[in-house]
PDB file of C-alpha atoms in Angstrom:
ATOM      1  CA  MET A   1      -0.015   0.320  -0.039  1.00 45.00           C
ATOM      2  CA  THR A   2       2.688   2.381   0.352  1.00 48.00           C
ATOM      3  CA  ASN A   3       4.427   1.875  -2.732  1.00 58.00           C
ATOM      4  CA  LYS A   4       0.495   3.067  -4.570  1.00 58.00           C
ATOM      5  CA  ILE A   5       0.384   6.449  -2.182  1.00 55.00           C
ATOM      6  CA  ASN A   6       4.560   6.914  -3.345  1.00 69.00           C
ATOM      7  CA  ASN A   7       3.676   6.709  -6.280  1.00 88.00           C
ATOM      8  CA  ALA A   8       0.437   9.010  -6.174  1.00 93.00           C
ATOM      9  CA  ASP A   9       2.668  11.527  -4.701  1.00 94.00           C
ATOM     10  CA  GLN A  10       4.965  11.771  -6.994  1.00 96.00           C
ATOM     11  CA  LEU A  11       2.115  11.276  -9.620  1.00 97.00           C
ATOM     12  CA  ILE A  12       0.323  14.781  -7.861  1.00 98.00           C
ATOM     13  CA  THR A  13       4.219  16.452  -7.862  1.00 97.00           C
ATOM     14  CA  GLN A  14       4.032  16.196 -11.720  1.00 98.00           C
ATOM     15  CA  ILE A  15       0.311  17.202 -11.579  1.00 98.00           C
ATOM     16  CA  ILE A  16       0.844  20.731  -9.513  1.00 98.00           C
ATOM     17  CA  LYS A  17       4.268  21.636 -11.279  1.00 98.00           C
ATOM     18  CA  ALA A  18       2.970  21.175 -15.163  1.00 98.00           C
ATOM     19  CA  ILE A  19      -0.383  22.850 -14.435  1.00 98.00           C
ATOM     20  CA  GLU A  20       2.315  25.648 -12.706  1.00 98.00           C
ATOM     21  CA  ASP A  21       4.242  25.715 -15.827  1.00 97.00           C
ATOM     22  CA  VAL A  22       0.907  27.268 -17.407  1.00 97.00           C
ATOM     23  CA  LYS A  23      -0.445  29.007 -14.989  1.00 98.00           C
ATOM     24  CA  GLY A  24      -3.212  27.409 -14.530  1.00 98.00           C
ATOM     25  CA  GLN A  25      -5.609  28.459 -11.601  1.00 97.00           C
ATOM     26  CA  GLU A  26      -7.629  27.424  -8.538  1.00 97.00           C
ATOM     27  CA  ILE A  27      -5.666  23.849  -7.920  1.00 98.00           C
ATOM     28  CA  LYS A  28      -6.511  21.665  -5.294  1.00 98.00           C
ATOM     29  CA  ILE A  29      -6.469  18.194  -4.175  1.00 98.00           C
ATOM     30  CA  LEU A  30      -9.193  16.357  -3.553  1.00 98.00           C
ATOM     31  CA  ASP A  31      -8.085  13.222  -0.509  1.00 97.00           C
ATOM     32  CA  LEU A  32     -10.574  11.120  -1.436  1.00 97.00           C
ATOM     33  CA  ARG A  33      -8.813   8.113   0.356  1.00 95.00           C
ATOM     34  CA  ASP A  34     -11.756   7.904   3.695  1.00 95.00           C
ATOM     35  CA  ILE A  35     -14.769   8.021   1.395  1.00 94.00           C
ATOM     36  CA  GLU A  36     -16.463   4.560   0.818  1.00 91.00           C
ATOM     37  CA  ASN A  37     -17.000   3.617  -2.774  1.00 90.00           C
ATOM     38  CA  THR A  38     -14.459   6.418  -5.013  1.00 92.00           C
ATOM     39  CA  VAL A  39     -13.437   5.591  -8.277  1.00 90.00           C
ATOM     40  CA  CYS A  40     -10.103   6.793  -6.713  1.00 95.00           C
ATOM     41  CA  ASP A  41      -7.849   8.191  -4.336  1.00 96.00           C
ATOM     42  CA  TYR A  42      -6.928  12.342  -5.222  1.00 97.00           C
ATOM     43  CA  PHE A  43      -8.684  14.321  -7.527  1.00 98.00           C
ATOM     44  CA  VAL A  44      -6.470  17.559  -9.285  1.00 98.00           C
ATOM     45  CA  ILE A  45      -8.963  20.014  -9.809  1.00 98.00           C
ATOM     46  CA  CYS A  46      -7.366  23.440 -11.291  1.00 98.00           C
ATOM     47  CA  SER A  47      -9.630  26.275 -13.843  1.00 98.00           C
ATOM     48  CA  GLY A  48      -8.486  27.723 -17.435  1.00 98.00           C
ATOM     49  CA  THR A  49      -9.220  30.817 -18.572  1.00 96.00           C
ATOM     50  CA  SER A  50     -10.041  29.664 -21.709  1.00 97.00           C
ATOM     51  CA  ASN A  51     -10.174  26.392 -24.164  1.00 96.00           C
ATOM     52  CA  THR A  52      -6.563  27.800 -25.449  1.00 97.00           C
ATOM     53  CA  GLN A  53      -5.687  27.768 -21.804  1.00 97.00           C
ATOM     54  CA  VAL A  54      -7.463  24.608 -20.689  1.00 98.00           C
ATOM     55  CA  ASN A  55      -5.612  22.087 -23.392  1.00 97.00           C
ATOM     56  CA  ALA A  56      -2.294  23.796 -22.668  1.00 98.00           C
ATOM     57  CA  ILE A  57      -2.964  22.358 -19.172  1.00 98.00           C
ATOM     58  CA  VAL A  58      -3.850  18.895 -20.633  1.00 98.00           C
ATOM     59  CA  SER A  59      -1.095  18.660 -23.088  1.00 98.00           C
ATOM     60  CA  THR A  60       1.583  20.172 -20.793  1.00 98.00           C
ATOM     61  CA  VAL A  61       0.513  17.848 -17.994  1.00 98.00           C
ATOM     62  CA  GLN A  62       0.805  14.403 -19.777  1.00 98.00           C
ATOM     63  CA  LYS A  63       3.661  15.001 -21.497  1.00 98.00           C
ATOM     64  CA  ASN A  64       5.458  15.808 -17.760  1.00 98.00           C
ATOM     65  CA  VAL A  65       4.326  12.806 -16.190  1.00 97.00           C
ATOM     66  CA  SER A  66       5.344  11.183 -19.010  1.00 97.00           C
ATOM     67  CA  LYS A  67       8.868  12.400 -19.025  1.00 97.00           C
ATOM     68  CA  THR A  68       9.393  11.798 -15.614  1.00 96.00           C
ATOM     69  CA  LEU A  69       7.616   9.469 -14.231  1.00 95.00           C
ATOM     70  CA  LYS A  70       7.499   7.167 -17.527  1.00 95.00           C
ATOM     71  CA  ASP A  71       3.101   7.145 -16.687  1.00 95.00           C
ATOM     72  CA  LYS A  72      -0.016   7.865 -19.772  1.00 95.00           C
ATOM     73  CA  PRO A  73      -3.226   8.452 -18.450  1.00 97.00           C
ATOM     74  CA  TRP A  74      -5.696   5.725 -18.775  1.00 96.00           C
ATOM     75  CA  HIS A  75      -8.322   7.660 -20.305  1.00 96.00           C
ATOM     76  CA  VAL A  76      -8.563  11.275 -21.256  1.00 98.00           C
ATOM     77  CA  GLU A  77     -12.210  12.520 -21.884  1.00 97.00           C
ATOM     78  CA  GLY A  78     -13.370  16.232 -23.148  1.00 97.00           C
ATOM     79  CA  GLU A  79     -10.199  17.625 -25.379  1.00 94.00           C
ATOM     80  CA  GLU A  80     -12.661  18.482 -27.872  1.00 94.00           C
ATOM     81  CA  ASN A  81     -14.595  21.320 -26.744  1.00 94.00           C
ATOM     82  CA  ALA A  82     -11.669  22.083 -23.634  1.00 96.00           C
ATOM     83  CA  GLU A  83     -14.413  23.115 -20.952  1.00 97.00           C
ATOM     84  CA  TRP A  84     -14.068  20.179 -18.425  1.00 98.00           C
ATOM     85  CA  VAL A  85     -11.165  17.741 -19.712  1.00 98.00           C
ATOM     86  CA  LEU A  86     -10.608  14.367 -17.677  1.00 98.00           C
ATOM     87  CA  ILE A  87      -6.905  13.476 -17.513  1.00 98.00           C
ATOM     88  CA  ASP A  88      -7.224   9.868 -16.253  1.00 98.00           C
ATOM     89  CA  TYR A  89      -4.128   7.921 -14.393  1.00 97.00           C
ATOM     90  CA  VAL A  90      -5.963   5.233 -12.277  1.00 95.00           C
ATOM     91  CA  ASN A  91      -5.634   6.377  -8.466  1.00 95.00           C
ATOM     92  CA  VAL A  92      -5.055  10.241  -9.410  1.00 97.00           C
ATOM     93  CA  VAL A  93      -7.832  11.936 -11.238  1.00 98.00           C
ATOM     94  CA  VAL A  94      -6.919  15.043 -12.767  1.00 98.00           C
ATOM     95  CA  HIS A  95     -10.002  17.799 -14.224  1.00 98.00           C
ATOM     96  CA  VAL A  96      -9.446  20.717 -15.954  1.00 98.00           C
ATOM     97  CA  PHE A  97     -12.282  23.246 -15.889  1.00 98.00           C
ATOM     98  CA  GLN A  98     -12.973  26.686 -18.057  1.00 98.00           C
ATOM     99  CA  LYS A  99     -14.494  29.246 -14.405  1.00 96.00           C
ATOM    100  CA  HIS A 100     -17.702  28.819 -15.020  1.00 97.00           C
ATOM    101  CA  ILE A 101     -17.915  24.939 -16.210  1.00 98.00           C
ATOM    102  CA  ARG A 102     -16.082  23.847 -12.562  1.00 98.00           C
ATOM    103  CA  GLU A 103     -18.807  26.932 -11.086  1.00 97.00           C
ATOM    104  CA  PHE A 104     -21.357  24.802 -12.361  1.00 97.00           C
ATOM    105  CA  TYR A 105     -20.810  21.257 -11.322  1.00 97.00           C
ATOM    106  CA  ASP A 106     -19.128  22.235  -8.252  1.00 97.00           C
ATOM    107  CA  ILE A 107     -17.001  18.365  -7.620  1.00 95.00           C
ATOM    108  CA  GLU A 108     -15.722  20.267  -4.623  1.00 95.00           C
ATOM    109  CA  GLY A 109     -18.972  20.656  -3.134  1.00 95.00           C
ATOM    110  CA  LEU A 110     -20.386  16.680  -4.515  1.00 94.00           C
ATOM    111  CA  TRP A 111     -17.197  15.882  -2.809  1.00 95.00           C
ATOM    112  CA  GLY A 112     -17.507  17.607   0.280  1.00 93.00           C
ATOM    113  CA  ASP A 113     -16.092  15.267   2.631  1.00 94.00           C
ATOM    114  CA  ALA A 114     -12.966  15.037   0.851  1.00 96.00           C
ATOM    115  CA  GLN A 115      -9.202  16.250   2.402  1.00 96.00           C
ATOM    116  CA  VAL A 116      -8.923  19.086   0.284  1.00 96.00           C
ATOM    117  CA  THR A 117      -5.197  21.087  -0.664  1.00 97.00           C
ATOM    118  CA  THR A 118      -5.416  23.897  -1.712  1.00 97.00           C
ATOM    119  CA  ILE A 119      -1.883  24.924  -4.010  1.00 97.00           C
ATOM    120  CA  GLU A 120      -0.689  28.769  -3.236  1.00 94.00           C
ATOM    121  CA  THR A 121       0.609  30.197  -6.595  1.00 91.00           C
ATOM    122  CA  ASN A 122       2.398  33.137  -7.333  1.00 87.00           C
ATOM    123  CA  TYR A 123       1.246  34.991 -10.101  1.00 88.00           C
TER     124      TYR A 123
END
């Protein structure tokens, strides 16, 4: 079990770095491990200001994780309209939203029992 958590920590670190590299906004990590019947251990959620930025975040996350950890997502969904893109790394799922879509779906509210870590950005 420890190895799985270390792998998740490494994965989350690389995902956050990639999001910050292209100035993704409102980055949060939701720890879902203490909630029953979840599909994964963690959500990483962030916002982009446009389709272009959402696509840049998604692309940068995939390139960074592939380069540093030699890992590819199991599934990617939503790239066509780039309003909400989901990158599924099995135990870590990344949600990249445009702000209005994030507010509408309120993933953080739906998973209100999760432990939330907000990543402070300096841009």
